[in-house]
Amino acid sequence: MNKNNRRSSSTSGHKRAGGAGKPRGGSSEQGSKRSEARVERDQRSGLSGARAAFGGGHSELNSAQTGQGRKGAARHASGGSGKRPANTALAGLPVEKNGEYTAEIIGIGHDGEGVGRVDGFTLFIPGALPGERVRVKVLKLKKQFGYAKLLEVQKASPDRVGPPCPIYDQCGGCQLQHLDYAAQLEVKRQLVVDNLERIGKLKVADRTGGVAGAADHYSGDYRMVKDAGQPADAGLGIPESQILNEDVLESAEVGKGMDTAGSAVSAINEADDSVGEGAYANNTGDADLYTGMAGSQGSLRSRELQPLQDTEFVDAASLLDSAGDGDAEILTQDGAGYEAAFAGTEGIVVYPTIGMDDPWRYRNKAQVPFGEEQGGLVGGFYAQGSHRIIDMEACLIQHSNNDEVIAKVKEIGRRLGIRAYREETHEGLLRHVVVKVGFRTGEIMVVLITNGEEIPRAAEWIREIRAAIPGVASICQNVNIGRTNVIFGRTTRVLWGHEVIYDYIGDVKFAISARSFFQVNPVQTEALYGKALEYAGLTGGETVVDAYCGIGTISLFLAKHAKKVYGVEIVPEAIEDAKRNALLNGISNAEFAVGGAEDVLPEWQRAGVRPDVIVVDPPRKGCDERLLDTILQLRPERVVYVSCNASTLARDLRVLEDGGYRTVSVQPVDMFPHTVHVENVALLVRCDTDV
Ligand SMILES: C[S@@+](CC[C@H](N)C(=O)[O-])C[C@H]1O[C@@H](n2cnc3c(N)ncnc32)[C@H](O)[C@@H]1O
């Protein structure tokens, strides 16, 4: 055992210094539970391998500079007998439960937690960042890894920042606010590179022409790390294929259709999903609307990746050595010089993540659970590990209109004596308030989700909401009388105003009803679809298939540049929206069908449809095998793969590559700043075509 790490009976308090080095308080244990749930799922599925993590070193910023860690450092210096604790719960481990240790953080895990090492033993530590040295308390141990709570940052990462959100620790909706935004973008790109290399066994372009991954970090070191010399399944002790598998499980368990993880807050809580309980934030795409409807799609699939056998690991030490070697000049965030840097090299070009100029206030939809605290109406987010609702004034990733509307609705409800729904007794009225805002149009929709048809003093409530919120164009009621965590019930009615509000993506106009899905970050959606359009390479004469089309957003975006677009989607309501939106935009060359893409594409094939381009945008579990087979039979010139899950993307790219396609490039897009999620667009071309 490292002499610096010996058990301490004292528990040091959390320290804060200007945000840097701030342990994420209450989120630590919760984060541990999330990671643990993932790992346990994986163990159930009997996989082995090593968990992917991002990591590497950072330039030194010692505890004296940050003003932190003196207490910890002192203990650190005096500690260490080299003796293994007598009561180690799991024999042979260098750490024990409730013991305090100093850990070096070598990577970031898939929930944004720090991946640390103590005497070679892996600990997952929410709130810790790569390159940091931290004092931790072990909360839970497994044979090959454990979970620990961050007590103190002794050496802070230069990328550590103070999270601006006052409720960051408790909410869980965001996971990366304590990491500088530029570094978040690096982390997300590296996530993609790691998945392509490790899961897809794909070669990522490396401007040195060396081993994939040897020099593709650009200004930081957020890459996957394994210990040199350790066998593949001894590395971090967590199966690599778990990355894939957990998502499949997640999708199945949550039963969501539009499952880009996140916004079905209640459903996610129920499923102990890893995405977090940030009610306002509910941080990624919007699963809620079709929750349950496409649940059947979430069934587990046995197609899993083989555990990796390669031994070309990147050693953490070599990463530290290679940091600051000039790569940053070439691989800049805006991609300047990128093409040139990669010219003549083999492999997939993974571009720098497209980030936001202002990565705050980007969400166009809030859905907030309501409750009562000492008789008064509260609305905010669920306290960790419970369904107790904590009142919240503001969420920094929400459009500020949404915060204001929620505050006003809350205040009016309090004044009128509206009672909140109580889960335990199934009594009370107001369950959730959902607010949607059109970024371009400024139109606002308020949806009151109630446990019952009748709203007492409804006319007064409507009048006051209208008076308080000038932009309101629609006030709706959705009735949900179920004992369920699903947010919406079946019946929606308009209390005042219009049935829909409108907004745009590019120059395509969309009608947004209380229950229709619409991307929550319209600014980045435009960037994402713009890239999909570019990758589709349309000249006006092409036939395009948009599989997993939702409400037809991508189909309609592409239709103006193609001869004909066919969209297929499993949720009938979404297809109704797609047709309505086609009419709204005068688009007559788009045709939509309800069904599983894996069933409908073969029908179209039999009917003689021969697409030049196939776009897929599947849920987190990726494409159905049968769909991939059909794509390989149809042999379109290009496949554009839009993905919210880099691990299933990598898996499916492998299948397509084996079937005669070449992945040219992948563009990560940051749709959900401050969360661990990243969206990608990949371009594949048929090997016998020239691109
Ligand atoms: C990530 S969303 C993409 C939606 C759309 N492209 C957009 O950007 O708004 C995935 C969509 O696939 C749908 N879906 C899930 N399984 C499907 C299947 N087997 N066949 C067709 N659509 C499916 C979901 O209901 C959801 O609308």
XYZ file of C-alpha atoms and ligand atoms in Angstrom:
718
model
C 0.000 0.000 0.000
C 1.125 3.493 -0.769
C 2.435 4.965 2.414
C 0.497 8.123 1.715
C -2.702 6.250 1.888
C -3.681 4.921 5.158
C -6.970 4.780 6.822
C -8.031 7.846 8.723
C -10.817 7.796 11.215
C -11.464 11.502 10.827
C -13.622 12.805 8.045
C -12.506 16.080 6.622
C -15.216 18.480 5.613
C -15.849 19.592 2.101
C -13.755 22.471 1.074
C -14.539 25.200 -1.346
C -12.235 27.780 -2.763
C -13.737 29.873 -5.478
C -15.408 26.810 -6.847
C -12.144 25.165 -7.760
C -11.670 21.974 -5.893
C -15.271 21.892 -4.876
C -16.511 18.458 -4.084
C -19.917 17.933 -5.590
C -21.406 17.419 -2.189
C -24.513 15.356 -2.221
C -24.004 14.169 -5.717
C -21.107 11.945 -4.805
C -23.098 9.169 -3.311
C -25.733 9.470 -5.912
C -23.157 9.336 -8.637
C -21.749 6.247 -7.025
C -25.134 4.655 -7.063
C -25.538 5.433 -10.723
C -22.177 4.019 -11.682
C -22.832 1.069 -9.492
C -26.168 0.385 -11.089
C -24.474 0.363 -14.470
C -21.749 -1.964 -13.362
C -24.154 -4.292 -11.651
C -26.271 -4.448 -14.755
C -23.201 -5.407 -16.625
C -22.232 -8.044 -14.160
C -25.669 -9.518 -14.549
C -25.048 -9.711 -18.245
C -21.802 -11.541 -17.616
C -19.522 -9.355 -19.686
C -15.902 -8.760 -19.065
C -13.379 -6.274 -20.226
C -12.280 -2.898 -19.066
C -14.277 0.231 -18.668
C -13.531 3.079 -20.955
C -12.644 6.294 -19.289
C -11.149 9.548 -20.359
C -8.141 10.722 -18.627
C -4.757 12.098 -18.529
C -2.742 14.603 -16.727
C -2.948 18.300 -16.435
C -0.497 20.941 -15.698
C 0.123 21.273 -12.044
C -1.973 23.547 -9.944
C -1.021 22.665 -6.472
C -2.948 23.016 -3.301
C -0.999 26.058 -2.242
C -2.081 27.833 -5.418
C -5.692 26.927 -4.983
C -5.619 27.546 -1.276
C -6.948 24.086 -0.796
C -5.920 20.887 0.651
C -3.587 21.996 3.402
C -5.327 19.872 5.918
C -5.477 16.989 3.541
C -1.904 17.472 2.470
C -0.722 17.430 6.055
C -2.548 14.228 6.702
C -1.273 12.924 3.445
C 2.304 13.637 4.412
C 2.057 12.116 7.843
C 0.083 9.077 6.852
C 1.030 5.711 5.625
C 2.256 2.661 7.419
C 2.257 0.554 4.295
C 0.123 -1.923 6.186
C -3.094 -3.201 4.732
C -6.004 -2.424 7.056
C -6.877 -5.433 9.156
C -10.589 -5.165 8.492
C -10.552 -4.746 4.735
C -13.974 -5.945 3.731
C -12.776 -7.638 0.577
C -9.574 -9.499 1.209
C -6.564 -8.356 -0.723
C -7.822 -4.916 -1.645
C -5.591 -1.945 -0.955
C -8.531 0.111 0.313
C -11.352 -0.491 2.735
C -14.850 0.826 3.149
C -15.012 4.144 5.009
C -11.268 4.512 4.714
C -9.853 7.832 3.555
C -7.230 7.868 0.842
C -5.451 10.062 -1.595
C -6.322 9.235 -5.179
C -4.823 10.343 -8.469
C -7.500 10.959 -11.065
C -6.661 9.501 -14.428
C -9.888 9.821 -16.334
C -13.533 10.697 -16.575
C -16.144 7.985 -16.508
C -19.296 7.929 -18.526
C -21.356 9.635 -15.869
C -18.822 12.460 -15.653
C -17.281 11.069 -12.481
C -13.536 11.064 -11.915
C -11.814 7.724 -12.341
C -9.127 7.527 -9.696
C -6.445 5.153 -8.621
C -5.267 4.265 -5.145
C -2.392 1.813 -5.247
C -3.596 0.683 -8.648
C -7.121 0.143 -7.414
C -9.884 1.954 -9.294
C -12.310 4.256 -7.549
C -15.129 6.222 -9.147
C -15.290 9.643 -7.609
C -18.033 12.064 -8.633
C -16.797 15.638 -8.793
C -13.120 14.783 -9.380
C -11.356 15.708 -12.610
C -8.504 14.147 -14.577
C -5.085 15.258 -13.436
C -6.263 15.998 -9.920
C -5.040 14.580 -6.657
C -7.935 14.250 -4.246
C -8.706 13.032 -0.777
C -11.621 10.629 -0.792
C -13.678 8.441 1.465
C -14.526 4.989 0.163
C -18.255 4.365 0.257
C -18.587 1.018 -1.425
C -16.292 -1.701 -2.622
C -16.440 -4.353 -5.253
C -13.691 -6.767 -6.147
C -12.198 -4.696 -8.912
C -13.362 -1.179 -8.212
C -15.086 0.986 -5.673
C -17.011 4.198 -5.196
C -15.756 7.071 -3.176
C -16.859 10.475 -2.052
C -14.713 13.473 -2.775
C -13.569 15.131 0.436
C -10.928 17.505 -0.713
C -9.087 18.516 -3.855
C -5.397 18.604 -3.064
C -4.184 19.392 -6.551
C -6.810 20.926 -8.803
C -7.092 20.573 -12.541
C -6.546 23.852 -14.381
C -9.830 23.052 -16.105
C -11.743 23.076 -12.834
C -14.198 25.957 -12.587
C -16.753 27.018 -10.032
C -20.169 25.812 -11.200
C -22.349 28.896 -11.486
C -25.541 27.059 -10.621
C -26.308 27.281 -6.900
C -28.130 23.965 -6.902
C -25.645 22.036 -9.025
C -24.766 19.695 -6.172
C -28.299 18.717 -5.362
C -29.957 18.714 -8.741
C -28.026 16.178 -10.796
C -29.408 17.484 -14.080
C -25.941 18.658 -15.133
C -22.793 16.643 -14.518
C -19.989 18.779 -15.921
C -20.518 22.325 -14.714
C -17.331 22.061 -12.666
C -15.337 21.510 -15.880
C -14.414 24.440 -18.096
C -16.614 24.485 -21.210
C -13.734 24.115 -23.685
C -12.576 21.063 -21.751
C -16.117 19.665 -21.800
C -15.985 19.796 -25.572
C -12.683 17.951 -25.561
C -14.087 15.324 -23.238
C -17.003 14.779 -25.560
C -14.848 14.440 -28.641
C -12.605 12.039 -26.825
C -15.620 9.976 -25.805
C -16.381 9.533 -29.474
C -12.799 8.683 -30.431
C -12.558 6.130 -27.642
C -15.775 4.430 -28.622
C -14.837 4.272 -32.289
C -11.485 2.758 -31.474
C -12.459 0.396 -28.738
C -15.967 -0.662 -29.533
C -15.990 -0.208 -33.284
C -12.367 -1.275 -33.721
C -12.170 1.589 -36.168
C -9.136 3.556 -37.048
C -9.380 7.204 -36.154
C -7.276 9.509 -38.269
C -4.123 10.454 -36.589
C -2.116 13.167 -38.148
C 1.093 11.486 -37.063
C -0.010 8.377 -38.933
C 0.759 6.372 -35.844
C -1.323 4.073 -33.734
C -4.874 5.288 -33.457
C -5.242 7.554 -30.518
C -1.583 8.277 -30.032
C -1.789 11.968 -30.693
C -5.357 12.971 -31.156
C -5.838 14.924 -28.027
C -5.571 18.564 -28.828
C -5.269 20.768 -25.843
C -6.118 18.539 -22.977
C -5.697 14.913 -22.103
C -9.227 13.685 -21.926
C -8.636 10.365 -23.429
C -9.226 6.823 -22.503
C -6.581 5.494 -20.202
C -5.586 2.019 -19.299
C -2.636 0.990 -17.304
C 0.173 -0.156 -19.465
C 0.958 -3.723 -18.757
C -2.435 -4.693 -17.504
C -4.525 -7.193 -19.371
C -7.585 -5.889 -21.125
C -10.007 -7.019 -18.509
C -7.918 -5.957 -15.580
C -7.640 -2.296 -16.520
C -10.312 -0.322 -14.816
C -12.120 -3.418 -13.883
C -15.292 -2.614 -15.727
C -16.318 -4.195 -18.967
C -15.893 -2.108 -22.074
C -18.864 -3.638 -23.681
C -20.804 -2.387 -20.725
C -20.778 1.005 -22.355
C -22.881 -0.470 -25.044
C -24.846 -2.796 -22.941
C -25.872 -0.337 -20.293
C -27.402 1.862 -22.917
C -29.364 -0.971 -24.342
C -30.551 -1.783 -20.879
C -31.230 1.813 -20.089
C -33.344 2.153 -23.145
C -35.240 -1.001 -22.380
C -35.803 -0.200 -18.749
C -36.953 3.301 -19.196
C -39.121 2.190 -22.053
C -38.768 5.377 -23.895
C -39.267 5.990 -27.528
C -37.542 9.262 -28.115
C -34.950 8.166 -25.712
C -32.049 10.467 -26.002
C -31.926 10.104 -22.258
C -33.241 12.625 -19.981
C -36.392 14.424 -19.875
C -38.869 11.860 -18.727
C -37.791 12.901 -15.306
C -40.088 10.716 -13.363
C -39.613 7.755 -15.591
C -35.916 8.133 -15.273
C -36.047 8.353 -11.521
C -38.054 5.237 -11.466
C -35.594 3.351 -13.556
C -32.619 4.611 -11.548
C -31.324 5.886 -14.790
C -28.024 7.622 -14.871
C -29.207 10.793 -16.389
C -30.197 12.708 -13.349
C -33.195 14.203 -11.747
C -32.847 17.773 -12.846
C -36.464 18.545 -13.304
C -35.925 21.750 -15.160
C -32.778 20.553 -16.700
C -33.810 17.007 -17.454
C -30.887 17.278 -19.514
C -31.000 15.862 -22.957
C -33.528 15.033 -25.577
C -37.099 14.655 -24.781
C -38.139 11.190 -23.986
C -41.326 12.028 -22.239
C -43.778 12.574 -24.968
C -43.784 9.179 -26.390
C -42.728 7.467 -23.223
C -44.216 4.060 -23.163
C -45.497 4.203 -26.681
C -42.338 2.956 -28.202
C -41.379 1.006 -25.147
C -41.626 -2.190 -27.035
C -38.701 -1.013 -29.059
C -36.530 -1.076 -26.035
C -36.309 -4.793 -25.760
C -32.906 -6.164 -24.995
C -30.927 -7.444 -27.823
C -28.332 -10.085 -27.560
C -26.070 -8.521 -30.144
C -23.176 -7.445 -28.041
C -19.665 -6.619 -28.798
C -16.886 -8.984 -28.092
C -14.722 -7.921 -25.186
C -11.711 -6.182 -26.596
C -8.486 -8.023 -26.975
C -6.147 -5.275 -28.017
C -3.268 -4.295 -25.862
C -2.388 -0.991 -27.454
C -3.230 0.932 -24.388
C -2.205 4.452 -23.850
C -0.373 4.771 -20.636
C -1.363 7.636 -18.385
C 2.239 8.584 -17.931
C 2.815 8.915 -21.639
C -0.157 11.185 -21.827
C 1.316 13.402 -19.223
C 4.540 13.452 -21.182
C 2.847 14.290 -24.416
C 0.725 17.088 -23.067
C 1.584 20.519 -24.397
C 3.467 19.182 -27.372
C 2.003 21.575 -29.832
C -1.012 19.566 -30.918
C -3.232 22.310 -29.653
C -2.166 24.580 -32.467
C -3.516 22.246 -35.054
C -6.564 20.749 -33.485
C -8.267 23.895 -32.468
C -11.847 24.083 -31.357
C -13.041 25.786 -34.515
C -11.448 23.146 -36.663
C -9.045 25.601 -38.295
C -6.269 23.686 -39.948
C -8.025 20.440 -39.219
C -8.473 19.259 -42.762
C -4.904 20.103 -43.585
C -3.639 18.371 -40.501
C -5.376 15.171 -41.475
C -4.642 15.301 -45.173
C -3.060 12.099 -46.344
C -3.686 10.222 -43.107
C -5.868 7.169 -42.928
C -8.876 6.716 -40.758
C -11.978 8.510 -39.631
C -11.643 12.218 -39.019
C -13.320 13.105 -35.758
C -13.830 16.826 -35.736
C -13.701 19.049 -32.685
C -17.064 19.139 -30.960
C -19.267 21.960 -32.183
C -20.001 23.862 -29.004
C -22.203 26.824 -28.215
C -20.953 30.388 -28.107
C -23.053 30.823 -25.002
C -23.653 27.388 -23.473
C -26.345 28.543 -21.038
C -30.081 29.073 -21.227
C -30.304 26.776 -24.241
C -33.360 24.664 -23.408
C -36.722 25.546 -24.915
C -38.729 23.304 -22.625
C -39.061 22.963 -18.859
C -41.095 20.319 -17.113
C -41.270 20.856 -13.445
C -42.777 18.619 -10.784
C -44.924 20.379 -8.193
C -45.388 19.580 -4.533
C -46.146 21.237 -1.218
C -43.850 22.334 1.536
C -45.545 23.403 4.771
C -48.752 23.931 2.923
C -47.259 26.094 0.148
C -46.891 25.157 -3.486
C -43.317 24.347 -4.532
C -41.965 23.484 -7.947
C -38.469 22.423 -8.795
C -36.673 19.109 -8.795
C -36.669 15.859 -6.916
C -34.313 15.598 -3.971
C -31.749 12.940 -4.613
C -32.889 9.447 -3.958
C -36.443 10.522 -3.244
C -39.518 12.045 -4.748
C -39.502 14.982 -2.370
C -39.684 18.146 -4.434
C -37.244 20.907 -3.729
C -38.316 24.378 -4.742
C -36.204 26.006 -7.413
C -36.105 29.546 -8.706
C -33.869 29.201 -11.715
C -32.190 26.678 -13.944
C -29.269 28.106 -15.845
C -29.677 25.874 -18.871
C -33.319 26.837 -19.329
C -34.424 29.718 -21.491
C -34.997 32.524 -18.984
C -38.626 32.809 -20.139
C -39.236 29.333 -18.813
C -37.918 30.227 -15.378
C -40.087 33.322 -15.278
C -43.184 31.458 -16.394
C -42.708 28.718 -13.819
C -42.190 31.305 -11.075
C -45.361 33.143 -12.066
C -47.487 30.053 -12.378
C -46.245 28.982 -8.955
C -47.041 32.319 -7.405
C -50.520 32.446 -8.927
C -51.193 28.862 -7.868
C -50.145 29.677 -4.304
C -52.377 32.717 -4.220
C -55.364 30.780 -5.520
C -54.806 27.945 -3.080
C -54.156 25.303 -5.752
C -53.091 22.032 -4.122
C -50.225 19.973 -5.455
C -50.498 16.281 -6.182
C -49.192 13.993 -3.416
C -47.801 10.746 -4.650
C -48.242 8.859 -1.372
C -51.953 9.538 -1.070
C -52.711 10.072 -4.754
C -54.530 13.282 -3.765
C -54.099 16.886 -4.793
C -54.285 18.444 -8.226
C -51.175 19.898 -9.815
C -48.555 17.332 -10.818
C -46.296 19.106 -13.286
C -46.090 22.358 -15.152
C -44.553 22.175 -18.608
C -43.466 25.323 -20.399
C -42.365 25.503 -24.027
C -40.989 28.533 -25.760
C -40.380 29.147 -29.448
C -36.880 30.621 -29.604
C -37.530 32.326 -32.935
C -41.220 33.173 -32.512
C -41.225 33.980 -28.793
C -44.503 32.098 -28.405
C -45.067 30.407 -25.067
C -47.140 27.374 -24.168
C -48.059 26.505 -20.585
C -49.299 22.995 -19.838
C -50.805 22.241 -16.444
C -50.706 18.528 -15.764
C -53.404 17.669 -13.317
C -54.612 14.712 -11.336
C -58.241 15.124 -12.415
C -60.358 16.968 -14.919
C -61.570 19.830 -12.794
C -59.410 22.814 -11.984
C -60.883 24.935 -9.208
C -60.936 28.655 -10.030
C -59.767 27.795 -13.543
C -61.015 31.060 -15.080
C -59.099 33.120 -12.531
C -55.993 31.062 -13.053
C -56.127 31.486 -16.819
C -56.799 35.207 -16.510
C -53.882 35.708 -14.164
C -51.493 33.617 -16.250
C -52.426 35.639 -19.338
C -51.948 38.895 -17.491
C -48.602 37.860 -16.008
C -47.086 36.290 -19.126
C -47.387 38.513 -22.185
C -46.009 36.001 -24.732
C -48.370 33.219 -23.769
C -50.103 31.859 -26.853
C -51.462 28.641 -25.448
C -52.596 27.367 -22.054
C -53.367 23.654 -22.000
C -54.394 21.082 -19.455
C -53.220 17.512 -19.590
C -55.038 15.085 -17.338
C -52.994 12.347 -15.745
C -54.839 10.397 -13.077
C -52.513 7.409 -13.117
C -50.388 6.256 -10.214
C -47.397 6.588 -12.423
C -44.168 8.443 -12.860
C -44.917 9.126 -16.495
C -45.505 12.830 -16.789
C -48.280 13.084 -19.359
C -51.685 11.454 -19.307
C -53.747 10.645 -22.357
C -56.082 13.637 -22.489
C -54.971 17.123 -23.403
C -57.298 20.070 -23.850
C -56.800 23.701 -24.648
C -57.854 25.968 -21.774
C -57.087 29.137 -23.636
C -55.457 30.192 -26.905
C -54.045 27.919 -29.591
C -53.475 24.207 -29.693
C -49.900 24.707 -30.867
C -47.069 27.161 -30.803
C -44.568 27.479 -33.651
C -40.832 27.554 -33.975
C -38.214 27.085 -36.679
C -35.182 24.963 -37.351
C -33.399 26.680 -40.197
C -36.194 27.845 -42.462
C -38.491 24.935 -41.684
C -41.438 25.849 -39.481
C -42.732 23.387 -36.898
C -46.000 23.259 -35.000
C -45.378 22.216 -31.428
C -48.292 20.844 -29.464
C -48.394 20.027 -25.761
C -47.223 16.519 -26.483
C -45.267 16.695 -29.680
C -41.565 16.144 -29.595
C -39.320 18.998 -30.551
C -35.571 19.140 -30.087
C -34.841 20.994 -26.845
C -31.799 22.911 -28.053
C -32.894 24.564 -31.295
C -29.611 26.404 -31.827
C -27.513 23.257 -31.832
C -30.162 21.284 -33.675
C -29.606 23.592 -36.595
C -25.875 22.871 -36.432
C -26.567 19.139 -36.233
C -29.014 19.038 -39.114
C -26.826 21.386 -41.122
C -24.047 18.831 -40.814
C -26.427 15.999 -41.753
C -27.449 17.956 -44.836
C -23.825 18.582 -45.775
C -22.975 14.892 -45.304
C -25.985 13.842 -47.392
C -24.392 15.691 -50.326
C -27.739 16.403 -51.995
C -27.967 18.022 -55.388
C -31.742 17.938 -55.801
C -32.118 14.660 -57.665
C -31.718 12.164 -54.853
C -34.068 9.773 -53.156
C -33.517 9.865 -49.404
C -34.756 7.609 -46.616
C -34.942 9.064 -43.106
C -35.208 6.123 -40.725
C -36.307 6.848 -37.136
C -37.673 10.181 -38.365
C -39.669 11.319 -35.308
C -41.803 14.279 -36.325
C -39.923 14.485 -39.598
C -37.497 17.206 -38.614
C -34.561 15.821 -40.578
C -36.806 14.657 -43.451
C -38.268 18.134 -43.906
C -34.876 19.757 -43.493
C -33.555 17.576 -46.340
C -36.669 17.543 -48.540
C -35.969 20.956 -50.012
C -32.682 19.641 -51.398
C -33.806 16.209 -52.625
C -36.146 14.721 -55.182
C -38.024 12.627 -52.647
C -37.750 11.839 -48.952
C -39.274 8.808 -47.230
C -39.549 9.019 -43.445
C -40.356 6.125 -41.130
C -41.085 6.241 -37.421
C -42.657 3.853 -34.950
C -44.796 6.346 -33.022
C -48.016 7.115 -34.919
C -48.525 10.526 -33.265
C -45.080 11.602 -34.387
C -45.919 10.699 -37.976
C -49.117 12.739 -37.749
C -46.981 15.680 -36.660
C -44.563 15.018 -39.513
C -47.363 15.104 -42.079
C -48.822 18.236 -40.556
C -45.416 19.932 -40.623
C -44.894 18.959 -44.267
C -48.189 20.662 -45.139
C -47.308 23.682 -43.020
C -44.152 24.159 -45.049
C -45.689 23.346 -48.421
C -43.412 20.316 -48.743
C -44.962 17.749 -51.054
C -41.994 15.487 -51.786
C -41.901 13.890 -48.327
C -43.806 10.708 -47.585
C -44.136 9.258 -44.095
C -44.918 5.794 -42.798
C -45.634 4.413 -39.337
C -43.756 1.284 -38.329
C -40.469 -0.199 -37.324
C -37.772 1.013 -39.694
C -36.499 -2.564 -39.818
C -39.902 -3.675 -41.183
C -40.798 -0.736 -43.387
C -37.492 -0.414 -45.244
C -37.715 -3.960 -46.646
C -41.290 -3.136 -47.765
C -40.055 -0.055 -49.550
C -37.271 -2.124 -51.060
C -39.825 -4.610 -52.402
C -41.849 -1.697 -53.752
C -38.825 -0.576 -55.755
C -37.599 2.356 -53.650
C -33.841 2.765 -54.258
C -32.429 5.439 -51.953
C -29.246 7.282 -52.826
C -28.866 8.383 -49.228
C -30.128 6.779 -46.041
C -30.200 8.858 -42.874
C -30.625 7.062 -39.568
C -31.223 8.751 -36.215
C -31.999 5.853 -33.888
C -32.667 5.899 -30.159
C -29.783 5.211 -27.773
C -29.831 1.499 -28.388
C -28.777 2.105 -31.984
C -30.036 0.577 -35.223
C -31.856 -2.693 -35.410
C -29.716 -5.391 -36.989
C -32.347 -6.037 -39.626
C -32.285 -2.412 -40.619
C -28.515 -2.523 -41.020
C -28.892 -5.639 -43.171
C -31.428 -3.877 -45.359
C -29.174 -0.847 -45.716
C -26.396 -3.157 -46.886
C -28.750 -4.697 -49.420
C -30.044 -1.352 -50.673
C -26.458 -0.092 -51.008
C -27.109 3.668 -50.986
C -24.136 5.783 -51.953
C -24.118 7.471 -48.571
C -25.309 6.707 -45.105
C -25.620 9.586 -42.675
C -25.770 8.318 -39.122
C -27.045 10.735 -36.451
C -26.470 9.332 -32.995
C -26.985 10.275 -29.375
C -24.909 7.352 -28.166
C -21.326 7.014 -29.280
C -21.031 3.387 -28.202
C -23.928 2.078 -30.281
C -22.795 4.343 -33.093
C -19.381 2.686 -33.020
C -20.935 -0.771 -32.966
C -23.169 -0.038 -35.940
C -20.404 1.643 -37.933
C -18.419 -1.557 -37.558
C -21.292 -3.536 -39.084
C -21.627 -1.108 -41.977
C -17.866 -1.073 -42.550
C -17.825 -4.852 -42.639
C -20.638 -4.660 -45.188
C -18.725 -2.471 -47.637
C -18.916 1.082 -46.286
C -16.192 3.432 -45.154
C -16.690 5.922 -42.358
C -15.267 9.193 -43.580
C -15.835 11.514 -40.665
C -17.695 12.040 -37.451
C -18.827 15.417 -36.197
C -19.683 15.637 -32.491
C -22.204 18.368 -31.645
C -22.787 19.582 -28.114
C -26.551 19.594 -27.850
C -26.553 19.475 -24.060
C -23.801 21.612 -22.566
C -22.807 20.788 -18.964
C -24.142 17.263 -19.245
C -22.196 14.174 -20.263
C -24.211 13.697 -23.428
C -22.998 14.273 -26.942
C -24.687 13.964 -30.300
C -22.793 12.880 -33.410
C -23.238 12.875 -37.145
C -21.219 10.339 -39.108
C -20.751 10.134 -42.855
C -20.299 6.727 -44.474
C -19.765 6.162 -48.159
C -20.012 2.983 -50.144
C -16.491 1.730 -50.713
C -16.844 1.777 -54.498
C -17.780 5.465 -54.540
C -15.431 8.405 -54.515
C -15.957 10.982 -51.811
C -33.387 9.981 -31.575
S -35.047 10.050 -32.071
C -34.880 10.832 -33.602
C -36.025 11.689 -33.986
C -35.838 12.637 -35.150
N -34.913 12.196 -36.134
C -35.497 14.009 -34.648
O -34.353 14.447 -34.818
O -36.360 14.657 -34.066
C -35.355 8.356 -32.451
C -36.740 8.066 -32.964
O -36.820 6.710 -33.328
C -38.114 6.222 -33.011
N -38.020 4.759 -33.027
C -37.633 3.930 -32.046
N -37.588 2.677 -32.501
C -37.940 2.712 -33.802
C -38.043 1.728 -34.819
N -37.768 0.465 -34.573
N -38.407 2.105 -36.024
C -38.684 3.405 -36.308
N -38.605 4.385 -35.380
C -38.233 4.041 -34.148
C -38.429 6.883 -31.718
O -39.797 6.895 -31.446
C -37.854 8.266 -31.973
O -38.806 9.107 -32.560
